[in-house]
Amino acid sequence: MQLTLKLIAFDLFGVVISDGHLVTHGLLPLLPPTVTKAAVKPYYDAYTGGQISEAAFWEGIGLTLESPIRQQFLNFFELDADLAAVTYALSQRYRLSILSNLGAEWGEMLEARFAFSERFEPRIISGAVQCQKPEPAIYEVLITASGVGGEHIAFIDDRRENLAVAKRFGMTTIHYRREADAHPFEPDYTIESLADVLAIL
């Protein structure tokens, strides 16, 4: 199985980026205490799914595109400590890709900061393709954009729900377990650190 792999696809938040809670840890601490996660979530889901603009997202939670919070919350996030070494090692044998639920403009902002394009291609950002994990359509976008069949892709995500659908496309599934996950899907592999991937692949 391993010999047939051609592409390793990475989730962003919780895999490439060490914190998986973009709203809870990145955004909510910067907002007035009266703004709850429940209030933010409908706008967040609509924006990351490409159904509304970024301006509409900020307006929906009572802010504007010009708010300094826009830049501050993305600056909260840092890359996984093992990412550089792991991606270098994997790139000697495989193509690397990103498959992430994220607003299109936020993806561009993170690209400007971290230069993902230097190591990941294609980069599938849900807001740009107007579908998001675990919708089957976004996995089809990855397969089409990469030209690599699902059976030749390994996908690393911190949410089992997203891996369950990847498995339906024949992908090798790797769960980066950062915290408890009650979803019943059993992935092909479970890792506790990104460096563990090297023992698998």
CSV table of C-alpha atoms in Angstrom, one decimal:
chain,number,residue,atom,x,y,z
A,1,MET,CA,0.0,0.0,0.0
A,2,GLN,CA,2.7,2.5,1.0
A,3,LEU,CA,4.6,1.9,-2.2
A,4,THR,CA,1.7,3.2,-4.3
A,5,LEU,CA,1.3,6.5,-2.4
A,6,LYS,CA,2.1,9.6,-4.5
A,7,LEU,CA,0.6,12.5,-2.6
A,8,ILE,CA,0.4,13.4,1.1
A,9,ALA,CA,-2.4,15.8,1.9
A,10,PHE,CA,-2.3,17.9,5.1
A,11,ASP,CA,-5.1,19.6,7.0
A,12,LEU,CA,-4.0,23.1,8.1
A,13,PHE,CA,-5.4,23.8,11.6
A,14,GLY,CA,-4.5,21.0,14.0
A,15,VAL,CA,-1.9,19.5,11.6
A,16,VAL,CA,0.3,22.0,9.7
A,17,ILE,CA,-0.7,24.7,12.3
A,18,SER,CA,-0.3,23.5,15.8
A,19,ASP,CA,-3.7,24.7,17.1
A,20,GLY,CA,-6.9,23.3,15.6
A,21,HIS,CA,-9.3,25.8,17.2
A,22,LEU,CA,-9.3,28.8,14.9
A,23,VAL,CA,-12.4,30.3,16.4
A,24,THR,CA,-12.2,29.2,20.0
A,25,HIS,CA,-8.5,30.0,20.6
A,26,GLY,CA,-7.8,32.5,17.8
A,27,LEU,CA,-10.8,34.7,17.4
A,28,LEU,CA,-13.1,34.6,20.4
A,29,PRO,CA,-10.4,35.9,22.9
A,30,LEU,CA,-10.2,39.1,20.8
A,31,LEU,CA,-13.9,39.7,20.7
A,32,PRO,CA,-16.2,41.3,23.3
A,33,PRO,CA,-17.3,38.7,25.9
A,34,THR,CA,-20.9,39.1,24.7
A,35,VAL,CA,-20.0,37.5,21.4
A,36,THR,CA,-20.3,33.7,21.7
A,37,LYS,CA,-19.0,30.8,19.6
A,38,ALA,CA,-22.6,30.0,18.8
A,39,ALA,CA,-23.1,33.5,17.4
A,40,VAL,CA,-19.9,33.3,15.3
A,41,LYS,CA,-20.4,29.8,14.0
A,42,PRO,CA,-23.1,30.3,11.3
A,43,TYR,CA,-21.1,33.1,9.7
A,44,TYR,CA,-17.9,31.2,10.0
A,45,ASP,CA,-19.3,28.1,8.4
A,46,ALA,CA,-20.9,30.2,5.6
A,47,TYR,CA,-17.6,32.0,5.0
A,48,THR,CA,-15.3,29.0,5.1
A,49,GLY,CA,-17.8,27.2,2.8
A,50,GLY,CA,-17.6,30.1,0.3
A,51,GLN,CA,-21.3,31.1,0.7
A,52,ILE,CA,-20.6,34.6,1.9
A,53,SER,CA,-17.8,37.1,1.5
A,54,GLU,CA,-15.2,37.8,4.2
A,55,ALA,CA,-16.8,41.3,4.6
A,56,ALA,CA,-20.1,39.7,5.3
A,57,PHE,CA,-18.5,37.4,7.9
A,58,TRP,CA,-17.0,40.4,9.8
A,59,GLU,CA,-20.3,42.4,9.5
A,60,GLY,CA,-22.2,39.4,10.8
A,61,ILE,CA,-20.2,39.4,14.0
A,62,GLY,CA,-20.3,43.2,14.4
A,63,LEU,CA,-16.9,44.1,12.9
A,64,THR,CA,-15.5,45.3,9.6
A,65,LEU,CA,-12.7,44.2,7.2
A,66,GLU,CA,-10.7,47.1,8.6
A,67,SER,CA,-10.8,45.9,12.2
A,68,PRO,CA,-7.3,45.2,13.6
A,69,ILE,CA,-8.7,42.0,15.0
A,70,ARG,CA,-8.6,40.5,11.4
A,71,GLN,CA,-4.8,40.4,11.4
A,72,GLN,CA,-4.4,39.8,15.1
A,73,PHE,CA,-6.3,36.5,15.2
A,74,LEU,CA,-4.4,34.9,12.4
A,75,ASN,CA,-1.1,36.0,13.9
A,76,PHE,CA,-2.0,33.9,16.9
A,77,PHE,CA,-1.3,30.7,15.1
A,78,GLU,CA,2.1,29.0,14.6
A,79,LEU,CA,3.4,26.1,12.5
A,80,ASP,CA,3.8,22.7,14.1
A,81,ALA,CA,7.3,22.4,15.5
A,82,ASP,CA,8.0,19.3,13.4
A,83,LEU,CA,6.6,20.6,10.1
A,84,ALA,CA,9.8,21.8,8.4
A,85,ALA,CA,11.7,18.5,9.0
A,86,VAL,CA,8.7,16.3,8.2
A,87,THR,CA,7.8,18.1,5.0
A,88,TYR,CA,11.4,18.1,3.8
A,89,ALA,CA,11.8,14.3,4.4
A,90,LEU,CA,8.4,13.5,2.8
A,91,SER,CA,9.1,15.8,-0.2
A,92,GLN,CA,12.0,13.5,-1.2
A,93,ARG,CA,9.5,10.8,-2.0
A,94,TYR,CA,6.0,12.3,-2.4
A,95,ARG,CA,4.1,15.4,-3.5
A,96,LEU,CA,2.6,17.4,-0.7
A,97,SER,CA,-0.7,19.1,-0.6
A,98,ILE,CA,-3.1,21.1,1.7
A,99,LEU,CA,-6.8,20.3,2.2
A,100,SER,CA,-8.3,22.8,4.6
A,101,ASN,CA,-11.6,24.3,5.7
A,102,LEU,CA,-10.7,28.0,5.7
A,103,GLY,CA,-11.9,31.3,4.2
A,104,ALA,CA,-10.3,32.1,0.9
A,105,GLU,CA,-8.8,35.4,2.0
A,106,TRP,CA,-7.6,33.9,5.2
A,107,GLY,CA,-5.8,31.3,3.2
A,108,GLU,CA,-4.1,34.1,1.2
A,109,MET,CA,-3.0,35.8,4.4
A,110,LEU,CA,-1.5,32.6,5.8
A,111,GLU,CA,0.2,32.0,2.5
A,112,ALA,CA,1.8,35.5,2.7
A,113,ARG,CA,3.0,34.7,6.2
A,114,PHE,CA,4.2,31.0,5.8
A,115,ALA,CA,4.8,30.6,2.1
A,116,PHE,CA,2.9,27.3,1.9
A,117,SER,CA,3.2,27.4,-1.9
A,118,GLU,CA,6.9,26.6,-1.6
A,119,ARG,CA,6.1,23.1,-0.4
A,120,PHE,CA,2.5,22.3,-1.0
A,121,GLU,CA,0.7,22.0,-4.3
A,122,PRO,CA,-2.2,21.9,-4.8
A,123,ARG,CA,-3.6,23.9,-1.9
A,124,ILE,CA,-7.3,23.3,-1.6
A,125,ILE,CA,-9.0,25.9,0.5
A,126,SER,CA,-12.7,25.4,1.2
A,127,GLY,CA,-13.8,29.0,0.8
A,128,ALA,CA,-12.1,29.2,-2.6
A,129,VAL,CA,-13.8,26.0,-4.0
A,130,GLN,CA,-17.1,26.6,-2.2
A,131,CYS,CA,-17.3,23.2,-0.4
A,132,GLN,CA,-15.7,22.0,2.8
A,133,LYS,CA,-14.8,18.9,4.7
A,134,PRO,CA,-16.5,16.5,5.3
A,135,GLU,CA,-18.5,17.2,2.1
A,136,PRO,CA,-17.4,14.6,-0.5
A,137,ALA,CA,-17.1,17.3,-3.2
A,138,ILE,CA,-13.9,18.8,-1.6
A,139,TYR,CA,-12.1,15.5,-1.8
A,140,GLU,CA,-13.1,15.2,-5.4
A,141,VAL,CA,-11.5,18.7,-5.9
A,142,LEU,CA,-8.3,17.5,-4.4
A,143,ILE,CA,-8.2,14.4,-6.6
A,144,THR,CA,-9.0,16.4,-9.8
A,145,ALA,CA,-6.5,19.2,-9.0
A,146,SER,CA,-3.7,16.9,-8.1
A,147,GLY,CA,-4.3,14.4,-10.9
A,148,VAL,CA,-3.8,11.7,-8.3
A,149,GLY,CA,-6.3,9.0,-7.6
A,150,GLY,CA,-7.6,8.6,-4.0
A,151,GLU,CA,-5.8,5.2,-3.6
A,152,HIS,CA,-2.5,7.1,-4.1
A,153,ILE,CA,-3.2,9.8,-1.5
A,154,ALA,CA,-2.6,9.7,2.3
A,155,PHE,CA,-4.5,12.3,4.2
A,156,ILE,CA,-3.6,13.7,7.6
A,157,ASP,CA,-6.3,15.4,9.7
A,158,ASP,CA,-7.0,16.0,13.4
A,159,ARG,CA,-10.7,15.1,13.0
A,160,ARG,CA,-11.9,11.6,12.4
A,161,GLU,CA,-15.1,12.8,10.8
A,162,ASN,CA,-13.0,14.3,7.9
A,163,LEU,CA,-10.9,11.1,7.6
A,164,ALA,CA,-14.0,8.9,7.3
A,165,VAL,CA,-15.0,10.5,4.1
A,166,ALA,CA,-11.5,10.5,2.7
A,167,LYS,CA,-11.5,6.7,3.2
A,168,ARG,CA,-14.5,6.4,0.9
A,169,PHE,CA,-12.2,7.7,-1.8
A,170,GLY,CA,-9.6,5.1,-1.1
A,171,MET,CA,-7.3,7.4,0.7
A,172,THR,CA,-4.9,6.2,3.5
A,173,THR,CA,-6.1,7.9,6.6
A,174,ILE,CA,-3.8,9.3,9.3
A,175,HIS,CA,-5.4,10.8,12.5
A,176,TYR,CA,-3.2,13.4,14.3
A,177,ARG,CA,-4.7,12.9,17.7
A,178,ARG,CA,-4.2,16.2,19.6
A,179,GLU,CA,-7.3,15.6,21.8
A,180,ALA,CA,-10.1,13.2,22.4
A,181,ASP,CA,-12.3,12.5,19.3
A,182,ALA,CA,-15.5,10.6,19.8
A,183,HIS,CA,-16.2,10.0,16.2
A,184,PRO,CA,-16.5,6.2,15.6
A,185,PHE,CA,-14.3,6.0,12.5
A,186,GLU,CA,-11.1,4.1,12.9
A,187,PRO,CA,-8.3,5.6,10.8
A,188,ASP,CA,-5.5,3.5,9.2
A,189,TYR,CA,-3.0,5.2,11.5
A,190,THR,CA,-3.0,7.4,14.5
A,191,ILE,CA,-0.1,9.7,15.4
A,192,GLU,CA,0.7,11.8,18.5
A,193,SER,CA,3.2,14.1,16.8
A,194,LEU,CA,3.8,15.1,13.2
A,195,ALA,CA,7.2,13.4,13.3
A,196,ASP,CA,5.4,10.1,13.8
A,197,VAL,CA,4.4,10.3,10.1
A,198,LEU,CA,7.9,9.4,9.1
A,199,ALA,CA,7.7,6.0,10.7
A,200,ILE,CA,4.5,5.3,8.6
A,201,LEU,CA,5.4,6.8,5.3
